[in-house]
Short mmCIF file of C-alpha atoms in Angstrom, two decimals:
data_model
loop_
_atom_site.label_atom_id
_atom_site.label_comp_id
_atom_site.label_asym_id
_atom_site.label_seq_id
_atom_site.Cartn_x
_atom_site.Cartn_y
_atom_site.Cartn_z
CA MET A 1 -59.86 134.33 -72.70
CA ARG A 2 -60.85 133.42 -69.17
CA ARG A 3 -59.61 135.90 -66.62
CA ALA A 4 -57.29 134.43 -64.01
CA ARG A 5 -58.44 135.08 -60.46
CA PRO A 6 -55.68 136.74 -58.40
CA GLY A 7 -56.22 134.51 -55.39
CA ALA A 8 -55.68 131.12 -57.01
CA LEU A 9 -53.41 129.53 -59.58
CA ASN A 10 -56.28 127.88 -61.47
CA ILE A 11 -54.34 124.64 -61.83
CA ARG A 12 -56.44 121.53 -61.97
CA ARG A 13 -55.00 118.85 -59.71
CA ARG A 14 -54.11 115.67 -61.52
CA SER A 15 -53.26 112.23 -60.24
CA LYS A 16 -50.03 112.36 -62.25
CA THR A 17 -48.19 115.59 -62.94
CA VAL A 18 -45.29 116.53 -65.13
CA GLY A 19 -43.17 119.13 -63.42
CA LEU A 20 -40.17 119.81 -61.23
CA ALA A 21 -39.54 117.55 -58.27
CA LEU A 22 -38.43 119.34 -55.13
CA LYS A 23 -35.94 117.71 -52.81
CA PRO A 24 -37.32 116.39 -49.50
CA VAL A 25 -36.08 118.40 -46.54
CA LEU A 26 -36.86 116.00 -43.70
CA GLU A 27 -38.09 112.50 -43.02
CA ASP A 28 -41.22 111.37 -41.16
CA HIS A 29 -40.87 108.11 -39.28
CA SER A 30 -44.37 106.68 -38.89
CA GLN A 31 -45.71 103.23 -38.04
CA ARG A 32 -47.32 101.04 -40.69
CA GLN A 33 -48.58 97.47 -40.47
CA ASP A 34 -47.26 94.89 -42.89
CA ALA A 35 -49.33 92.00 -44.28
CA SER A 36 -48.85 90.01 -41.09
CA GLY A 37 -50.17 92.85 -38.96
CA LYS A 38 -46.78 93.75 -37.48
CA SER A 39 -45.85 97.38 -37.07
CA ASN A 40 -42.82 98.57 -39.08
CA SER A 41 -41.08 101.91 -39.00
CA VAL A 42 -41.49 103.60 -42.35
CA THR A 43 -39.47 106.54 -43.62
CA LYS A 44 -41.61 108.96 -45.61
CA GLU A 45 -40.21 111.90 -47.56
CA ILE A 46 -41.74 115.23 -46.63
CA PHE A 47 -41.43 118.06 -49.15
CA PRO A 48 -41.19 121.69 -48.09
CA VAL A 49 -44.53 123.42 -48.09
CA ALA A 50 -43.89 127.03 -49.01
CA THR A 51 -46.01 129.91 -50.17
CA ILE A 52 -45.13 133.21 -51.81
CA THR A 53 -45.87 135.69 -49.06
CA GLY A 54 -44.56 138.92 -50.56
CA LEU A 55 -43.29 140.66 -53.68
CA THR A 56 -41.16 143.79 -53.69
CA VAL A 57 -39.78 145.74 -56.63
CA ARG A 58 -37.03 148.37 -56.52
CA ASP A 59 -36.04 150.94 -59.14
CA ILE A 60 -32.27 150.46 -59.53
CA ARG A 61 -30.30 152.74 -61.87
CA ILE A 62 -26.55 152.92 -62.43
CA PRO A 63 -25.28 156.13 -64.12
CA THR A 64 -23.30 154.42 -66.88
CA SER A 65 -23.93 157.44 -69.13
CA ASP A 66 -21.12 159.17 -67.23
CA SER A 67 -18.56 156.95 -69.00
CA LEU A 68 -20.63 156.32 -72.18
CA THR A 69 -20.45 152.60 -71.44
CA GLY A 70 -23.25 151.03 -73.43
CA SER A 71 -23.49 153.89 -75.93
CA ASP A 72 -24.67 153.10 -79.46
CA ALA A 73 -26.32 154.80 -82.42
CA MET A 74 -29.85 154.49 -81.03
CA ASN A 75 -29.00 154.83 -77.33
CA PRO A 76 -26.23 157.42 -76.91
CA ASP A 77 -26.42 157.86 -73.13
CA PRO A 78 -27.85 154.81 -71.34
CA ASP A 79 -28.03 154.46 -67.58
CA TYR A 80 -28.15 150.70 -67.10
CA SER A 81 -31.12 150.00 -64.87
CA ALA A 82 -33.23 147.22 -63.41
CA ALA A 83 -36.71 146.89 -62.03
CA TYR A 84 -35.50 144.42 -59.41
CA VAL A 85 -37.98 141.88 -58.08
CA GLU A 86 -37.85 139.80 -54.92
CA LEU A 87 -40.32 137.03 -54.15
CA GLN A 88 -40.47 136.31 -50.42
CA THR A 89 -41.69 132.98 -49.05
CA ASP A 90 -42.49 131.29 -45.77
CA HIS A 91 -39.97 128.54 -46.53
CA PRO A 92 -38.21 127.51 -43.29
CA ALA A 93 -34.83 128.42 -44.80
CA GLY A 94 -36.07 131.90 -45.66
CA LEU A 95 -35.48 131.42 -49.37
CA ALA A 96 -36.34 134.22 -51.78
CA GLY A 97 -36.38 134.42 -55.58
CA HIS A 98 -34.95 137.29 -57.61
CA GLY A 99 -35.46 138.58 -61.13
CA LEU A 100 -35.22 141.84 -63.01
CA ALA A 101 -36.41 143.79 -66.02
CA PHE A 102 -33.45 145.45 -67.73
CA THR A 103 -33.90 149.01 -68.98
CA ILE A 104 -31.56 151.91 -69.75
CA GLY A 105 -32.86 154.59 -67.36
CA ARG A 106 -36.04 156.60 -67.88
CA GLY A 107 -38.95 154.19 -68.11
CA ASN A 108 -37.59 151.88 -65.44
CA GLU A 109 -40.37 153.19 -63.19
CA LEU A 110 -42.90 151.94 -65.75
CA CYS A 111 -41.57 148.39 -65.46
CA ALA A 112 -41.65 148.67 -61.67
CA ALA A 113 -45.27 149.82 -61.81
CA ALA A 114 -46.16 146.93 -64.12
CA VAL A 115 -44.58 144.49 -61.66
CA GLU A 116 -46.81 145.96 -58.96
CA ALA A 117 -49.83 145.40 -61.22
CA TRP A 118 -49.02 141.68 -61.39
CA LYS A 119 -48.51 141.42 -57.62
CA PRO A 120 -52.06 140.20 -56.75
CA PHE A 121 -51.58 137.31 -59.18
CA VAL A 122 -48.54 136.03 -57.27
CA ILE A 123 -49.07 136.56 -53.54
CA GLY A 124 -50.38 133.44 -51.85
CA LEU A 125 -49.36 130.96 -54.54
CA ASP A 126 -48.07 127.61 -53.38
CA LEU A 127 -44.63 126.74 -54.74
CA ASP A 128 -45.65 123.13 -55.24
CA ASP A 129 -48.48 124.28 -57.52
CA ILE A 130 -46.06 126.41 -59.51
CA ARG A 131 -43.45 123.69 -59.96
CA THR A 132 -45.96 121.03 -61.02
CA ASP A 133 -47.54 123.20 -63.69
CA MET A 134 -45.13 125.88 -64.90
CA ARG A 135 -47.14 126.38 -68.08
CA SER A 136 -50.20 127.47 -66.11
CA PHE A 137 -48.06 129.74 -63.96
CA TRP A 138 -46.65 131.36 -67.12
CA ARG A 139 -50.15 131.84 -68.55
CA ARG A 140 -51.28 133.35 -65.29
CA LEU A 141 -48.50 135.97 -65.49
CA THR A 142 -49.14 136.76 -69.17
CA GLY A 143 -52.81 136.02 -69.82
CA ASP A 144 -54.96 138.19 -67.58
CA SER A 145 -57.49 139.70 -69.99
CA GLN A 146 -57.18 143.26 -68.69
CA LEU A 147 -53.42 143.48 -68.22
CA ARG A 148 -52.87 141.57 -71.46
CA TRP A 149 -54.61 144.39 -73.32
CA VAL A 150 -51.63 146.70 -72.78
CA GLY A 151 -49.34 144.13 -74.43
CA PRO A 152 -50.34 141.68 -75.50
CA GLU A 153 -47.30 139.59 -74.57
CA LYS A 154 -44.89 142.39 -75.39
CA GLY A 155 -43.50 145.64 -74.07
CA THR A 156 -43.48 146.86 -70.49
CA VAL A 157 -46.14 144.51 -69.17
CA HIS A 158 -44.36 141.48 -70.68
CA MET A 159 -40.97 142.54 -69.32
CA ALA A 160 -42.56 142.88 -65.88
CA SER A 161 -44.00 139.37 -66.21
CA ALA A 162 -40.56 138.09 -67.18
CA ALA A 163 -38.98 139.59 -64.07
CA ILE A 164 -41.47 137.75 -61.85
CA ILE A 165 -41.33 134.50 -63.83
CA ASN A 166 -37.52 134.51 -63.74
CA ALA A 167 -37.65 135.19 -60.00
CA ALA A 168 -39.86 132.11 -59.63
CA TRP A 169 -37.35 129.99 -61.58
CA ASP A 170 -34.56 131.38 -59.39
CA LEU A 171 -36.57 130.33 -56.35
CA LEU A 172 -37.29 126.84 -57.68
CA ALA A 173 -33.62 126.29 -58.54
CA LYS A 174 -32.63 127.36 -55.03
CA LEU A 175 -35.20 124.98 -53.56
CA GLU A 176 -33.72 122.17 -55.65
CA GLY A 177 -30.19 123.19 -54.65
CA LYS A 178 -29.04 123.54 -58.27
CA PRO A 179 -27.95 126.32 -60.60
CA LEU A 180 -30.71 126.98 -63.13
CA TRP A 181 -28.80 125.48 -66.08
CA LYS A 182 -28.46 122.21 -64.16
CA LEU A 183 -32.08 122.25 -63.05
CA LEU A 184 -33.15 122.53 -66.70
CA ALA A 185 -30.56 120.06 -67.97
CA ASP A 186 -31.79 117.41 -65.51
CA MET A 187 -35.44 117.71 -66.52
CA SER A 188 -36.96 115.13 -68.83
CA ALA A 189 -38.09 116.02 -72.32
CA GLU A 190 -41.70 115.87 -71.15
CA GLU A 191 -41.03 118.11 -68.15
CA LEU A 192 -39.35 120.76 -70.30
CA VAL A 193 -42.10 120.75 -72.90
CA ALA A 194 -44.74 121.00 -70.15
CA CYS A 195 -43.31 124.44 -69.26
CA ILE A 196 -43.98 125.92 -72.70
CA ASP A 197 -47.05 127.63 -74.10
CA PHE A 198 -47.21 126.51 -77.75
CA THR A 199 -50.04 128.90 -78.58
CA TYR A 200 -49.28 130.76 -81.85
CA ILE A 201 -46.14 128.70 -82.65
CA SER A 202 -47.49 125.21 -83.31
CA ASP A 203 -47.30 125.85 -87.06
CA LEU A 204 -43.51 125.72 -86.65
CA MET A 205 -43.03 123.59 -83.54
CA THR A 206 -45.54 121.26 -81.87
CA PRO A 207 -45.18 119.77 -78.39
CA GLU A 208 -44.70 116.35 -79.98
CA GLU A 209 -41.88 117.63 -82.20
CA ALA A 210 -40.26 119.30 -79.20
CA VAL A 211 -40.29 116.07 -77.18
CA GLU A 212 -38.88 114.15 -80.15
CA LEU A 213 -36.06 116.68 -80.62
CA LEU A 214 -35.11 116.59 -76.95
CA ARG A 215 -35.17 112.80 -76.85
CA LYS A 216 -32.98 112.58 -79.93
CA ASN A 217 -30.44 114.85 -78.25
CA GLU A 218 -30.10 112.57 -75.23
CA THR A 219 -27.13 110.98 -77.00
CA GLY A 220 -23.95 112.69 -75.81
CA ARG A 221 -25.73 114.70 -73.14
CA GLU A 222 -23.39 113.74 -70.29
CA ALA A 223 -20.30 114.40 -72.39
CA ARG A 224 -21.55 117.86 -73.36
CA GLU A 225 -22.25 118.70 -69.74
CA GLN A 226 -18.78 117.58 -68.75
CA GLU A 227 -17.30 119.68 -71.56
CA MET A 228 -19.08 122.74 -70.22
CA LEU A 229 -17.82 122.07 -66.70
CA GLU A 230 -14.25 121.70 -67.92
CA ARG A 231 -14.03 124.37 -70.63
CA GLY A 232 -17.08 126.62 -70.43
CA PHE A 233 -19.12 128.31 -73.17
CA PRO A 234 -17.32 130.59 -75.69
CA ALA A 235 -17.97 134.33 -75.55
CA TYR A 236 -17.35 137.51 -77.50
CA THR A 237 -16.62 140.99 -76.22
CA THR A 238 -18.49 144.22 -76.93
CA SER A 239 -16.35 146.26 -74.54
CA THR A 240 -13.96 147.41 -77.28
CA GLY A 241 -16.39 149.25 -79.53
CA TRP A 242 -18.97 151.42 -77.76
CA LEU A 243 -19.95 154.28 -80.04
CA GLY A 244 -18.96 157.03 -77.63
CA TYR A 245 -15.35 155.86 -77.25
CA GLU A 246 -12.50 157.88 -78.78
CA ASP A 247 -10.26 156.19 -81.37
CA GLU A 248 -7.30 155.89 -79.03
CA LYS A 249 -9.40 154.23 -76.37
CA ILE A 250 -10.66 151.77 -78.99
CA ARG A 251 -7.05 150.96 -79.93
CA ASP A 252 -6.12 150.37 -76.30
CA LEU A 253 -9.15 148.17 -75.68
CA CYS A 254 -8.55 146.15 -78.85
CA ARG A 255 -4.92 145.66 -77.89
CA GLN A 256 -6.06 144.42 -74.49
CA ALA A 257 -8.69 142.15 -76.06
CA VAL A 258 -6.07 140.51 -78.27
CA ASP A 259 -3.75 140.06 -75.30
CA ASP A 260 -6.60 138.50 -73.31
CA GLY A 261 -7.30 135.99 -76.07
CA TRP A 262 -10.65 137.16 -77.45
CA SER A 263 -11.47 135.55 -80.82
CA HIS A 264 -14.69 137.54 -81.45
CA VAL A 265 -15.07 141.33 -81.13
CA LYS A 266 -18.14 143.50 -81.73
CA ILE A 267 -18.34 147.18 -82.67
CA LYS A 268 -21.27 149.59 -82.64
CA VAL A 269 -22.08 151.25 -85.97
CA GLY A 270 -24.87 153.31 -87.51
CA ALA A 271 -24.47 156.93 -86.47
CA ASN A 272 -22.23 158.04 -89.36
CA LEU A 273 -20.98 155.84 -92.19
CA GLN A 274 -17.58 157.51 -92.51
CA ASP A 275 -17.03 157.18 -88.77
CA ASP A 276 -18.07 153.54 -89.01
CA ILE A 277 -15.53 152.91 -91.77
CA ARG A 278 -12.75 154.64 -89.82
CA ARG A 279 -13.50 152.82 -86.56
CA SER A 280 -13.93 149.45 -88.31
CA SER A 281 -10.58 149.96 -90.00
CA ILE A 282 -8.95 150.60 -86.64
CA ILE A 283 -10.46 147.52 -85.04
CA ARG A 284 -9.71 145.21 -87.98
CA GLU A 285 -6.13 146.48 -87.99
CA MET A 286 -5.79 145.86 -84.26
CA ILE A 287 -7.39 142.40 -84.11
CA GLY A 288 -5.97 141.08 -87.39
CA PRO A 289 -7.62 139.06 -90.16
CA ASP A 290 -8.19 135.83 -88.25
CA ARG A 291 -10.48 137.05 -85.49
CA GLU A 292 -14.19 137.51 -86.04
CA LEU A 293 -15.60 141.04 -86.18
CA MET A 294 -19.32 141.77 -85.71
CA PHE A 295 -21.29 144.96 -86.35
CA ASP A 296 -24.30 146.21 -84.36
CA ALA A 297 -26.43 149.03 -85.82
CA ASN A 298 -29.04 149.01 -83.02
CA GLN A 299 -32.04 149.51 -85.33
CA VAL A 300 -31.08 152.92 -86.78
CA TRP A 301 -31.17 152.13 -90.54
CA ASP A 302 -34.02 151.78 -92.99
CA VAL A 303 -33.88 148.62 -95.08
CA ALA A 304 -32.36 150.20 -98.20
CA GLU A 305 -29.94 152.19 -96.06
CA ALA A 306 -28.78 149.05 -94.28
CA ILE A 307 -28.13 147.27 -97.56
CA GLU A 308 -26.21 150.25 -98.98
CA ASN A 309 -24.14 150.82 -95.85
CA MET A 310 -23.18 147.18 -95.59
CA LYS A 311 -21.75 147.35 -99.12
CA HIS A 312 -19.17 149.77 -97.71
CA LEU A 313 -18.61 147.84 -94.47
CA ALA A 314 -18.34 144.43 -96.11
CA GLU A 315 -14.63 145.00 -96.79
CA PHE A 316 -14.00 144.40 -93.08
CA SER A 317 -15.37 140.83 -93.35
CA PRO A 318 -17.92 140.94 -90.53
CA LEU A 319 -19.50 137.74 -89.27
CA TRP A 320 -22.85 139.50 -88.84
CA ILE A 321 -24.72 142.77 -88.88
CA GLU A 322 -26.90 142.99 -85.78
CA GLU A 323 -30.24 144.80 -85.60
CA PRO A 324 -29.80 146.49 -89.00
CA THR A 325 -33.35 147.90 -88.93
CA SER A 326 -36.55 147.89 -86.85
CA PRO A 327 -36.66 144.85 -84.56
CA ASP A 328 -40.27 144.23 -85.64
CA ASP A 329 -39.60 144.25 -89.40
CA VAL A 330 -39.41 140.59 -90.35
CA LEU A 331 -39.60 141.15 -94.10
CA GLY A 332 -37.08 143.98 -93.88
CA HIS A 333 -34.60 141.70 -92.14
CA ALA A 334 -35.23 139.04 -94.79
CA ALA A 335 -34.48 141.51 -97.58
CA ILE A 336 -31.29 142.63 -95.86
CA ALA A 337 -30.22 139.02 -95.26
CA ARG A 338 -30.58 138.19 -98.95
CA ALA A 339 -28.68 141.33 -99.99
CA VAL A 340 -25.71 141.10 -97.60
CA ALA A 341 -25.07 137.35 -97.71
CA PRO A 342 -22.72 135.69 -96.91
CA ILE A 343 -22.61 138.18 -94.04
CA GLY A 344 -25.18 137.01 -91.52
CA VAL A 345 -28.02 139.00 -89.94
CA ALA A 346 -28.52 138.78 -86.18
CA THR A 347 -31.35 140.08 -84.05
CA GLY A 348 -33.33 139.38 -80.91
CA GLU A 349 -32.46 141.67 -78.02
CA CYS A 350 -35.66 143.66 -78.71
CA CYS A 351 -37.61 140.74 -80.16
CA GLN A 352 -40.72 140.90 -78.06
CA ASN A 353 -41.98 137.30 -77.95
CA ARG A 354 -41.84 133.77 -79.38
CA VAL A 355 -44.25 134.67 -82.19
CA LEU A 356 -41.90 137.21 -83.72
CA PHE A 357 -38.97 134.80 -83.43
CA LYS A 358 -41.11 132.20 -85.20
CA GLN A 359 -41.68 134.58 -88.09
CA PHE A 360 -37.99 135.55 -88.33
CA LEU A 361 -37.11 131.86 -88.55
CA GLN A 362 -39.87 130.99 -91.02
CA ALA A 363 -38.84 133.86 -93.29
CA GLU A 364 -35.14 132.92 -93.07
CA ALA A 365 -34.61 136.54 -92.05
CA ILE A 366 -31.87 135.93 -89.49
CA GLN A 367 -28.82 133.67 -89.35
CA PHE A 368 -28.21 134.22 -85.64
CA VAL A 369 -30.90 134.17 -82.90
CA GLN A 370 -30.15 136.57 -80.05
CA ILE A 371 -32.46 135.73 -77.20
CA ASP A 372 -32.77 138.26 -74.40
CA SER A 373 -33.47 136.73 -71.01
CA CYS A 374 -35.40 139.76 -69.75
CA ARG A 375 -37.26 140.81 -72.94
CA LEU A 376 -38.93 137.46 -73.61
CA GLY A 377 -41.43 136.15 -71.08
CA GLY A 378 -38.93 134.48 -68.79
CA VAL A 379 -37.38 131.02 -68.98
CA ASN A 380 -40.59 129.43 -70.28
CA GLU A 381 -40.72 131.51 -73.43
CA VAL A 382 -36.96 131.25 -73.94
CA LEU A 383 -37.33 127.46 -74.03
CA SER A 384 -39.75 127.74 -76.94
CA VAL A 385 -37.35 129.93 -78.93
CA LEU A 386 -34.41 127.60 -78.29
CA LEU A 387 -36.44 124.69 -79.62
CA MET A 388 -37.63 126.55 -82.72
CA ALA A 389 -34.08 127.71 -83.50
CA ALA A 390 -32.78 124.15 -83.13
CA LYS A 391 -35.43 122.81 -85.50
CA CYS A 392 -34.50 125.47 -88.08
CA GLY A 393 -30.77 124.94 -87.63
CA VAL A 394 -30.10 128.55 -86.61
CA PRO A 395 -27.45 129.11 -83.90
CA VAL A 396 -28.41 130.95 -80.71
CA CYS A 397 -26.02 133.70 -79.57
CA PRO A 398 -27.68 135.36 -76.55
CA HIS A 399 -27.74 139.11 -76.06
CA ALA A 400 -26.09 140.21 -72.83
CA GLY A 401 -24.05 143.10 -71.51
CA GLY A 402 -26.71 145.03 -69.60
CA ILE A 403 -26.98 144.80 -65.84
CA GLY A 404 -27.50 141.16 -64.94
CA LEU A 405 -27.92 139.93 -68.51
CA CYS A 406 -24.60 138.08 -68.57
CA GLU A 407 -25.56 136.42 -65.30
CA HIS A 408 -28.88 135.30 -66.83
CA VAL A 409 -27.87 134.09 -70.28
CA GLN A 410 -24.94 131.93 -69.24
CA HIS A 411 -27.48 129.48 -67.80
CA LEU A 412 -29.60 129.50 -70.96
CA ALA A 413 -26.71 129.02 -73.40
CA ILE A 414 -25.14 126.21 -71.38
CA PHE A 415 -28.48 124.43 -71.14
CA ASP A 416 -29.04 124.96 -74.87
CA TYR A 417 -25.74 123.25 -75.67
CA ILE A 418 -26.40 120.32 -73.36
CA ARG A 419 -30.00 119.58 -74.32
CA VAL A 420 -31.27 121.55 -77.35
CA GLY A 421 -28.83 123.03 -79.88
CA CYS A 422 -26.04 120.59 -78.94
CA SER A 423 -23.40 122.43 -81.00
CA LEU A 424 -20.85 125.18 -80.47
CA GLU A 425 -20.51 126.00 -84.17
CA ASN A 426 -21.09 129.75 -84.69
CA ARG A 427 -22.30 130.05 -81.10
CA VAL A 428 -20.97 132.69 -78.71
CA ILE A 429 -22.44 134.61 -75.76
CA GLU A 430 -22.01 138.36 -75.53
CA TYR A 431 -19.82 139.51 -72.66
CA VAL A 432 -19.24 142.99 -71.28
CA ASP A 433 -16.82 143.41 -68.39
CA ASN A 434 -18.76 145.71 -66.11
CA LEU A 435 -21.39 145.76 -63.34
CA HIS A 436 -20.83 142.14 -62.31
CA GLU A 437 -19.69 143.29 -58.87
CA HIS A 438 -23.32 144.13 -58.05
CA PHE A 439 -24.33 140.43 -57.98
CA GLU A 440 -23.78 137.92 -55.21
CA ASN A 441 -22.76 135.25 -57.73
CA PRO A 442 -21.20 137.09 -60.70
CA VAL A 443 -20.14 135.35 -63.88
CA THR A 444 -16.84 133.49 -63.86
CA MET A 445 -14.76 133.77 -67.04
CA ARG A 446 -11.74 131.70 -68.02
CA ASP A 447 -9.99 131.87 -71.38
CA CYS A 448 -12.82 134.06 -72.73
CA ARG A 449 -15.43 131.46 -71.83
CA TYR A 450 -18.29 131.44 -69.35
CA LEU A 451 -17.78 128.76 -66.72
CA PRO A 452 -21.03 127.11 -65.55
CA PRO A 453 -22.34 128.69 -62.34
CA GLN A 454 -22.29 126.41 -59.32
CA ALA A 455 -24.42 128.33 -56.80
CA PRO A 456 -28.11 127.37 -56.63
CA GLY A 457 -30.46 129.69 -58.49
CA TYR A 458 -30.41 131.90 -61.58
CA SER A 459 -27.45 134.10 -60.48
CA THR A 460 -29.87 137.03 -60.27
CA THR A 461 -29.50 138.02 -56.61
CA MET A 462 -27.99 141.48 -56.27
CA VAL A 463 -25.75 142.76 -53.49
CA GLU A 464 -27.80 144.62 -50.89
CA ALA A 465 -25.29 147.48 -50.64
CA SER A 466 -25.54 148.04 -54.39
CA LEU A 467 -29.32 148.08 -54.22
CA ASP A 468 -29.25 150.72 -51.49
CA HIS A 469 -26.63 152.84 -53.25
CA TYR A 470 -28.25 152.89 -56.70
CA GLU A 471 -31.93 152.92 -55.82
CA PHE A 472 -33.63 155.75 -57.69
CA PRO A 473 -34.06 158.47 -56.59
CA SER A 474 -33.19 157.96 -52.93
CA GLY A 475 -29.84 156.16 -53.18
CA ALA A 476 -26.54 157.92 -52.63
CA ALA A 477 -25.68 157.64 -56.35
CA TRP A 478 -28.66 159.87 -57.21
CA ARG A 479 -29.35 162.16 -54.25
CA ASP A 480 -26.92 164.91 -55.29
CA ARG A 481 -27.37 164.72 -59.09
#
């Protein structure tokens, strides 16, 4: 693999490009001569010339372990955290792009350090070069031969790449004056496919197949967009069933969820089977037989253990069992899926790249794809997974809940409905009602549905006061701990 040089994007200029088209910001009135030799005033569109001039990353940690919010069988005491990236530019409007790598506390500094390692590959890049060849930009942030060695395309280095890539998409959407979902929805089939690296997945999905699928889904596109604007995308709540919650708190939260109109509720399981049975009984009693209940084991079971435990939990009629075993065990998931059917198997929040998703789909190992906006390699890689899932007829139900994840995935799910999956059957986005106050444009919910964001960008810009307060270890939230 050829090593990308930090100082240049290595994009070959072409006479015709497929990419994003930035809005002109001013007009140039120059004189041209017509065929008769007369001078005419001509209006010429001038596009903003902007360069990435800086990249900063901050270690942000919120002590959610104090309330056990986010607790599960594998992660009993998470502190929701973000390696928060800002891309600065010399754009005349002072625009900046923001992205983050989501972690749960210790190790956040590793993601921040990995972001710093990618910094020389970003500073000095021209935004016009990025927008006209997003695939090359993605490869630049994932394909350096030396940094790739500590992946490749997975783990800390990949999550750091995702934070920068998502920040670039946030920046491009702001330049276009559109929320990210709308930016993507307005792109042609060819423009979308030009963003994707099909390396390692062409045995399931080729660029030609992707273009054909997107073109076929043009029918009804405007109606689906209007439906999203009017009604929003359906969601489910995880807030009722964190593993560390006492039974009475679970009852209160379930009662509130029913009153609020939630039709889908998820509970954490996996630490102790008898506790799981007791808590599942409480939740099923509280939500009734007509609402959907989902289980999430967060990777704690072996394959045989998962199959055995689900025999006992099946009486509660769950829609799915999420992460029943190791997130890398494709064949294990397939064995569980066959054994627990018709209960579905869901996974994806720790699925490290498009290749693993390809294998899960090829093996018919999952019935629900749970993309994670910050685990995969940014928007580009998410697009490839959405397309593969659509080809295989598997619904996408994004993972969310962590800091900023709800803000991210609303854009991806809404775009998926408008242009790729084009169905709401068995499709819901995870929602957790906390930490949204730390974002300048938090999610808007109505009737348990995500309403499409209207502000330009990816909804990833955090409130400056929150950044200062929760920065580790110097912020006020951490100084006296």
